[in-house]
Coordinates of C-alpha atoms in Angstrom, one line a residue:
M1 CA 28.0 12.7 -4.1
V2 CA 24.3 13.7 -3.9
S3 CA 22.3 14.2 -0.8
V4 CA 19.5 11.8 0.0
S5 CA 16.7 14.1 -0.7
D6 CA 18.3 14.9 -4.2
A7 CA 18.9 11.3 -4.9
Q8 CA 15.1 10.6 -4.0
A9 CA 14.1 13.5 -6.3
I10 CA 16.2 12.4 -9.2
I11 CA 14.8 8.8 -9.0
L12 CA 11.3 9.7 -8.7
N13 CA 11.7 12.1 -11.8
L14 CA 13.3 9.2 -13.8
V15 CA 10.2 6.8 -13.1
Q16 CA 7.6 6.9 -15.7
P17 CA 4.5 4.9 -14.6
L18 CA 3.3 1.9 -16.4
D19 CA 0.9 3.0 -19.4
H20 CA -2.8 2.6 -18.9
Q21 CA -3.4 1.2 -22.2
R22 CA -0.2 -0.9 -23.0
D23 CA 0.7 -2.2 -19.5
T24 CA -2.7 -3.7 -18.3
E25 CA -4.4 -6.9 -18.1
V26 CA -7.8 -8.1 -17.2
I27 CA -8.3 -10.2 -14.0
N28 CA -11.0 -11.7 -11.9
L29 CA -12.0 -9.8 -8.8
L30 CA -11.0 -13.1 -6.8
V31 CA -7.3 -12.5 -7.5
A32 CA -7.4 -8.5 -7.4
N33 CA -6.2 -8.2 -3.8
S34 CA -3.0 -5.7 -3.7
R35 CA -3.4 -5.0 -7.7
I36 CA -3.5 -1.5 -8.9
L37 CA -6.8 -0.5 -10.9
A38 CA -5.9 0.7 -14.3
V39 CA -9.3 2.1 -15.5
P40 CA -11.9 3.9 -13.5
V41 CA -14.8 1.7 -12.2
T42 CA -18.5 2.7 -12.8
S43 CA -21.7 0.6 -11.9
P44 CA -25.1 0.5 -13.3
L45 CA -26.4 -0.1 -9.6
D46 CA -27.5 2.6 -7.2
F47 CA -26.5 2.3 -3.6
P48 CA -28.5 1.7 -1.7
H49 CA -30.6 -0.2 -4.6
W50 CA -33.8 1.0 -2.9
D51 CA -35.0 3.0 0.1
N52 CA -34.3 0.7 3.1
S53 CA -34.2 0.6 6.8
A54 CA -31.2 1.3 8.8
M55 CA -32.9 -0.2 12.1
D56 CA -35.3 -3.0 13.2
G57 CA -38.5 -1.2 14.0
Y58 CA -41.7 0.0 12.2
A59 CA -42.1 1.7 9.0
V60 CA -44.6 4.6 9.4
R61 CA -45.8 7.9 8.0
Y62 CA -44.2 10.8 9.8
K63 CA -47.5 12.6 9.9
D64 CA -49.0 9.8 12.0
V65 CA -46.3 9.9 14.6
Q66 CA -44.8 13.4 14.9
H67 CA -46.7 14.1 18.1
S68 CA -46.1 10.8 19.8
S69 CA -43.8 12.2 22.5
E70 CA -47.0 14.0 23.9
N71 CA -49.5 11.2 23.3
P72 CA -48.4 7.9 21.9
A73 CA -49.7 7.2 18.4
V74 CA -51.5 3.9 17.9
L75 CA -51.0 2.2 14.6
E76 CA -52.3 -0.9 13.1
I77 CA -49.6 -3.2 11.8
V78 CA -50.5 -4.2 8.2
E79 CA -47.2 -6.2 7.2
D80 CA -44.0 -7.8 8.3
I81 CA -41.1 -7.0 6.0
P82 CA -37.8 -8.9 6.5
A83 CA -34.8 -8.3 4.5
G84 CA -34.9 -9.6 0.8
Y85 CA -38.7 -9.3 0.9
Q86 CA -40.7 -7.2 -1.6
P87 CA -43.5 -5.1 0.4
K88 CA -46.9 -5.8 -0.8
S89 CA -48.9 -3.0 1.1
T90 CA -49.0 0.7 0.9
I91 CA -48.9 2.2 4.2
Q92 CA -52.0 4.3 4.7
P93 CA -52.9 6.7 7.5
G94 CA -53.0 5.1 11.0
Q95 CA -51.0 2.1 9.6
A96 CA -47.3 0.9 10.2
A97 CA -45.3 -2.2 9.0
R98 CA -42.8 -4.1 11.0
I99 CA -39.7 -3.8 9.4
F100 CA -36.0 -5.3 9.8
T101 CA -32.6 -3.7 9.0
G102 CA -31.8 -3.6 5.3
A103 CA -35.5 -4.4 4.3
V104 CA -37.3 -2.3 1.6
I105 CA -39.3 0.6 2.8
P106 CA -43.0 0.0 1.9
A107 CA -44.8 2.5 -0.3
G108 CA -46.5 5.2 1.7
A109 CA -43.9 5.0 4.6
D110 CA -41.1 7.8 5.1
T111 CA -39.8 7.1 8.5
V112 CA -38.7 4.2 10.6
V113 CA -39.2 4.1 14.4
M114 CA -36.7 1.9 16.1
Q115 CA -38.4 -0.8 18.1
E116 CA -36.9 0.3 21.4
K117 CA -39.3 3.4 21.3
T118 CA -42.3 1.2 20.6
R119 CA -44.6 -1.3 22.4
R120 CA -46.5 -3.9 20.4
E121 CA -50.0 -5.4 21.4
E122 CA -51.0 -8.1 18.9
N123 CA -51.5 -6.2 15.6
R124 CA -51.3 -2.7 17.0
V125 CA -47.8 -0.8 17.8
F126 CA -47.6 2.1 20.2
I127 CA -45.3 4.8 19.1
L128 CA -43.8 6.1 22.7
D129 CA -41.4 8.7 21.2
A130 CA -41.7 11.0 18.1
P131 CA -39.0 10.3 15.6
K132 CA -37.3 12.7 13.3
P133 CA -38.6 13.1 9.8
Q134 CA -37.1 10.2 7.6
E135 CA -35.3 8.9 10.5
F136 CA -33.4 5.5 9.9
V137 CA -34.5 5.5 6.2
R138 CA -31.3 5.0 3.8
H139 CA -32.5 6.5 0.6
K140 CA -31.8 5.0 -2.9
A141 CA -28.6 6.2 -4.4
S142 CA -27.8 8.2 -1.3
F143 CA -24.3 6.5 -1.1
Y144 CA -23.4 6.2 -4.9
Q145 CA -25.5 7.1 -7.9
A146 CA -25.5 4.7 -10.8
G147 CA -23.2 5.7 -13.7
T148 CA -20.8 8.0 -11.9
Q149 CA -17.3 7.0 -10.9
L150 CA -17.3 4.3 -8.3
L151 CA -13.4 4.0 -7.8
P152 CA -10.7 5.9 -9.6
A153 CA -7.7 4.6 -11.6
G154 CA -4.4 4.4 -9.7
I155 CA -5.5 3.0 -6.5
K156 CA -4.5 -0.2 -4.5
L157 CA -7.4 -2.8 -4.4
N158 CA -7.5 -4.0 -0.7
A159 CA -10.4 -5.4 1.1
P160 CA -12.8 -2.2 1.3
E161 CA -12.2 -1.7 -2.4
I162 CA -12.8 -5.2 -3.2
A163 CA -16.0 -5.3 -1.2
V164 CA -17.3 -2.3 -3.0
L165 CA -16.4 -4.0 -6.4
A166 CA -18.2 -7.1 -5.4
A167 CA -21.3 -5.3 -4.2
A168 CA -21.4 -3.5 -7.5
Q169 CA -21.1 -6.8 -9.5
C170 CA -17.7 -5.8 -11.0
L171 CA -16.3 -9.4 -11.5
Q172 CA -13.6 -8.5 -14.2
L173 CA -11.2 -5.5 -13.7
S174 CA -8.5 -3.8 -15.7
V175 CA -5.4 -3.7 -13.6
Y176 CA -1.8 -2.7 -14.3
R177 CA 0.4 -5.7 -14.8
R178 CA 3.1 -6.2 -12.2
P179 CA 6.3 -4.4 -12.7
R180 CA 9.2 -6.8 -13.7
V181 CA 12.3 -6.4 -11.4
A182 CA 15.3 -8.3 -12.6
I183 CA 17.9 -9.2 -9.6
F184 CA 21.4 -10.4 -9.6
S185 CA 24.4 -10.5 -7.1
T186 CA 27.9 -9.8 -8.0
G187 CA 31.0 -11.1 -6.4
D188 CA 33.4 -14.1 -6.6
E189 CA 33.0 -14.6 -2.8
L190 CA 29.4 -15.3 -3.2
M191 CA 27.9 -18.8 -3.0
T192 CA 24.3 -20.1 -3.1
V193 CA 22.4 -21.2 0.0
D194 CA 23.0 -25.0 -0.9
Q195 CA 26.7 -24.8 -1.4
P196 CA 29.2 -25.6 1.5
L197 CA 31.3 -22.7 2.2
Q198 CA 35.1 -22.3 1.9
P199 CA 37.3 -19.8 3.7
G200 CA 36.5 -16.5 2.5
Q201 CA 33.1 -17.2 0.9
I202 CA 29.7 -16.0 2.0
V203 CA 26.1 -16.9 1.1
D204 CA 24.3 -14.6 -1.4
S205 CA 21.6 -13.6 1.1
N206 CA 21.1 -10.2 -1.0
Q207 CA 19.1 -12.0 -3.8
Y208 CA 16.6 -13.6 -1.3
A209 CA 16.2 -10.4 0.5
L210 CA 15.5 -8.4 -2.8
A211 CA 13.2 -11.0 -4.1
A212 CA 11.1 -10.9 -0.9
L213 CA 11.1 -7.2 -1.0
V214 CA 10.1 -7.0 -4.6
K215 CA 7.2 -9.5 -4.0
Q216 CA 6.0 -7.5 -1.0
S217 CA 5.8 -4.3 -3.0
G218 CA 3.6 -6.0 -5.6
A219 CA 6.0 -6.4 -8.4
E220 CA 7.4 -9.6 -10.0
P221 CA 11.1 -10.7 -9.2
I222 CA 13.2 -12.1 -12.0
L223 CA 16.2 -13.9 -10.5
L224 CA 19.3 -14.0 -12.7
G225 CA 21.7 -15.5 -9.9
I226 CA 25.3 -14.7 -9.0
V227 CA 27.6 -13.2 -11.5
K228 CA 31.4 -13.5 -10.9
D229 CA 33.6 -10.5 -11.0
D230 CA 34.1 -10.8 -14.8
P231 CA 33.4 -7.8 -16.9
I232 CA 32.2 -10.0 -20.0
A233 CA 29.8 -12.0 -17.9
L234 CA 28.6 -8.9 -16.1
E235 CA 28.0 -7.0 -19.4
K236 CA 26.0 -10.0 -20.8
V237 CA 23.8 -10.3 -17.5
I238 CA 23.3 -6.5 -17.4
A239 CA 22.4 -6.2 -21.1
H240 CA 19.9 -9.2 -20.7
A241 CA 18.4 -7.7 -17.6
V242 CA 17.7 -4.4 -19.1
A243 CA 16.1 -6.2 -22.0
I244 CA 13.5 -8.1 -19.9
A245 CA 12.8 -5.9 -16.9
D246 CA 11.4 -2.5 -15.9
I247 CA 13.8 -2.2 -13.0
V248 CA 17.1 -3.9 -12.4
L249 CA 18.7 -4.5 -9.2
S250 CA 22.3 -5.7 -8.7
S251 CA 24.0 -5.8 -5.4
G252 CA 27.8 -5.2 -5.1
G253 CA 30.4 -4.0 -7.7
V254 CA 29.4 -0.3 -7.3
S255 CA 32.3 0.9 -5.0
V256 CA 35.7 2.0 -6.1
G257 CA 37.5 -1.4 -5.7
D258 CA 39.6 -3.1 -8.4
Y259 CA 36.8 -5.5 -9.2
D260 CA 33.9 -3.1 -9.0
Y261 CA 32.8 -2.9 -12.8
V262 CA 29.4 -2.1 -12.8
D263 CA 29.7 1.7 -13.4
K264 CA 32.0 1.0 -16.4
I265 CA 29.9 -1.6 -17.8
L266 CA 26.9 0.7 -17.8
E267 CA 28.7 3.4 -19.5
S268 CA 29.9 0.9 -22.2
L269 CA 26.2 -0.1 -22.6
K270 CA 25.5 3.7 -23.2
A271 CA 23.6 4.1 -20.1
K272 CA 23.3 7.5 -18.6
I273 CA 24.3 7.3 -14.9
H274 CA 22.3 10.0 -12.7
V275 CA 23.6 8.9 -9.2
R276 CA 27.1 7.4 -8.2
S277 CA 27.1 7.8 -4.6
V278 CA 24.8 9.2 -1.9
E279 CA 25.5 11.1 1.4
M280 CA 24.1 8.5 3.7
R281 CA 25.2 5.7 6.0
P282 CA 24.7 2.8 5.1
G283 CA 24.3 3.0 1.2
K284 CA 26.7 5.5 0.2
P285 CA 27.9 3.6 -3.0
L286 CA 24.6 3.7 -5.0
T287 CA 24.4 3.8 -8.7
V288 CA 21.2 4.8 -10.5
A289 CA 21.2 4.7 -14.4
T290 CA 18.8 4.7 -17.3
F291 CA 18.8 3.4 -20.7
S292 CA 16.7 4.8 -23.5
S293 CA 14.3 2.5 -25.1
T294 CA 16.5 2.3 -28.2
D295 CA 19.5 1.2 -26.3
A296 CA 18.2 -2.3 -25.5
I297 CA 17.1 -4.7 -28.4
N298 CA 13.8 -6.7 -28.1
R299 CA 12.7 -5.1 -24.9
V300 CA 9.7 -6.4 -23.5
S301 CA 8.5 -3.1 -22.4
T302 CA 8.6 0.3 -24.0
N303 CA 9.4 2.0 -20.8
S304 CA 13.1 3.1 -20.1
P305 CA 14.5 0.7 -17.8
L306 CA 15.8 1.9 -14.6
Y307 CA 19.2 0.4 -13.1
F308 CA 20.0 0.4 -9.3
G309 CA 23.5 -0.6 -8.5
L310 CA 23.1 -1.4 -4.9
P311 CA 25.9 -1.6 -2.2
G312 CA 27.1 -5.2 -1.5
N313 CA 26.7 -5.2 2.3
P314 CA 23.4 -6.8 3.3
A315 CA 22.2 -4.1 5.7
A316 CA 23.0 -1.3 3.1
V317 CA 21.0 -3.3 0.4
L318 CA 17.9 -3.3 2.7
V319 CA 18.3 0.2 3.6
T320 CA 18.8 1.6 0.2
F321 CA 15.9 -0.6 -1.1
W322 CA 13.4 0.8 1.4
R323 CA 14.6 4.4 0.8
F324 CA 15.1 4.5 -2.9
V325 CA 13.9 1.4 -4.6
L326 CA 10.5 0.9 -3.0
P327 CA 9.1 4.4 -3.9
A328 CA 10.5 3.9 -7.7
I329 CA 8.5 0.5 -7.8
K330 CA 5.3 2.2 -6.3
K331 CA 5.3 5.0 -8.8
L332 CA 6.1 2.6 -11.6
S333 CA 3.2 0.4 -10.7
G334 CA 0.6 2.9 -11.5
I335 CA -0.3 4.2 -8.1
S336 CA -1.5 7.7 -8.7
E337 CA 0.1 9.1 -5.4
G338 CA 1.7 8.2 -2.2
W339 CA 5.0 6.8 -3.6
E340 CA 7.3 8.6 -1.2
P341 CA 8.7 7.0 1.9
V342 CA 6.6 7.4 5.1
F343 CA 8.3 9.1 8.0
L344 CA 7.0 9.5 11.4
K345 CA 8.2 11.6 14.4
V346 CA 8.5 9.4 17.6
R347 CA 10.2 9.3 20.9
S348 CA 13.7 7.5 21.1
H349 CA 14.1 4.8 23.8
H350 CA 17.8 4.8 23.5
E351 CA 20.5 7.2 22.9
L352 CA 21.1 7.2 19.3
R353 CA 24.7 8.2 17.9
S354 CA 26.2 9.1 14.4
N355 CA 29.5 10.6 13.3
G356 CA 27.5 13.5 11.6
K357 CA 29.3 13.3 8.4
R358 CA 26.3 11.6 6.4
E359 CA 22.6 11.3 7.0
T360 CA 22.6 8.1 9.1
Y361 CA 20.1 5.2 9.3
L362 CA 19.8 3.2 12.5
W363 CA 17.4 0.0 12.4
G364 CA 15.2 -0.9 15.3
K365 CA 11.4 -1.3 16.1
L366 CA 8.6 0.8 17.1
H367 CA 6.9 -0.1 20.4
L368 CA 3.6 1.6 21.6
I369 CA 4.3 2.9 25.1
D370 CA 1.5 4.5 26.9
G371 CA 0.0 5.6 23.7
V372 CA 3.1 7.0 22.4
Y373 CA 5.3 5.4 19.8
E374 CA 9.1 4.8 20.9
F375 CA 12.0 3.8 18.7
H376 CA 14.0 0.9 20.1
Q377 CA 17.3 0.4 18.4
A378 CA 18.3 -3.2 17.5
D379 CA 20.7 -4.8 20.0
G380 CA 24.5 -5.2 18.6
S381 CA 26.4 -3.4 15.9
Q382 CA 24.8 -1.2 13.5
S383 CA 27.4 -2.3 10.8
S384 CA 26.3 -2.3 7.2
G385 CA 27.6 -5.9 7.1
N386 CA 25.6 -7.1 10.3
L387 CA 22.5 -8.6 8.8
I388 CA 21.6 -10.6 12.0
N389 CA 20.1 -7.8 14.0
L390 CA 17.9 -6.5 11.2
A391 CA 15.4 -9.5 11.9
Q392 CA 12.2 -8.5 13.5
T393 CA 12.8 -4.7 13.0
N394 CA 10.2 -2.4 11.3
A395 CA 11.7 1.1 11.2
L396 CA 14.9 3.0 10.7
A397 CA 15.7 6.2 12.8
V398 CA 17.1 8.9 10.7
L399 CA 19.9 11.1 11.9
P400 CA 20.4 14.0 9.6
M401 CA 23.9 15.0 8.4
G402 CA 25.6 17.1 11.2
K403 CA 23.4 15.5 14.0
I404 CA 25.6 13.3 16.2
L405 CA 23.5 12.6 19.1
I406 CA 19.7 11.9 19.9
Y407 CA 19.1 11.6 23.8
P408 CA 16.6 9.1 25.2
Q409 CA 13.2 10.5 25.1
E410 CA 14.1 13.0 22.5
E411 CA 11.9 13.2 19.3
V412 CA 13.6 11.3 16.2
Q413 CA 12.3 10.8 12.7
V414 CA 11.8 7.2 11.5
L415 CA 11.1 5.6 8.1
L416 CA 8.5 2.8 8.3
F417 CA 9.4 0.0 6.2
N418 CA 7.2 -3.0 7.6
N419 CA 3.8 -2.0 8.4
G420 CA 2.4 -5.6 8.6

């Protein structure tokens, strides 16, 4: 049995990110949201494209207005320059141009005086207060210089990045393909959602939960259904999953019961098992294995597939996904940094308890109370078999091994898993 931190280190060391040459595709900017940029982007455009005004006011020569605080300068207005208009005049001594935010600074002008510090009378403007030199002028290429790197590879494209790319007229982008994640559940007791339940049978909720989590992570779920506790059927499905996916997720069958076949089948398929159990609750029965690229015939990827044998209990499935699988998918996806789980130290609203024998995860919700985040433990049982009270939660409180009690208002570390 390995510690949680050792398990995380082992898993992340095993993950090889997608290749920036083989595992990419070109897509339109309109469908680029949440994708991972595979190739750095440059632009032939400067930002700003030209010297422009950051304020509604008057474009002037600083020499003409530098003493305006002592004696207001009076300038002749020779042109109005709205945004999108190319100035026709060159500002001469004693002249000014009415200008609006974003408009091109006319030749000869080097400063903008905001309109609140002026008074206009017909074609004359009185400058009532001296500006600073070059005030409210946004200079060409001061934000970005054409030909240099605009965005690096390995970043997730969200609204700000997409806005930048649109402004740079980058319509086509090279992004990493979505990681493929095969998912199946094991157990004779499992039924699909549309089947009537008999005594002893339960609905396979794990596959639905994992598919949703995989989609949220930006990967592509491949659903392989329910596999009965039959070694031959399991071996066939595992071999198929390894051949078509970058990551394989199975739930159930990794404990030490008479019908828990997964580890034995992995060994028969020449997989190398790196983790068999973890010192955590819930989630102790966790198997992590790899196959070399030569072990699987006709693989769709040259990456070594990573196998996660998750526990069968639904809460344990979710906890182990958030703790171990999600960071692995992030690293695999091509993100250059920030794969690790995000922890915060917050205040506990409730008394939190553990037996102290393993690192313990308790689910609940963060609330902002007087500007401070508090963790509120979910009502009801924290049993790994209780899926019901996981709904509407967004964090896991973490009690280290040996810690049996956290008092109300005491600090506790939490793992965020739902930031939406």
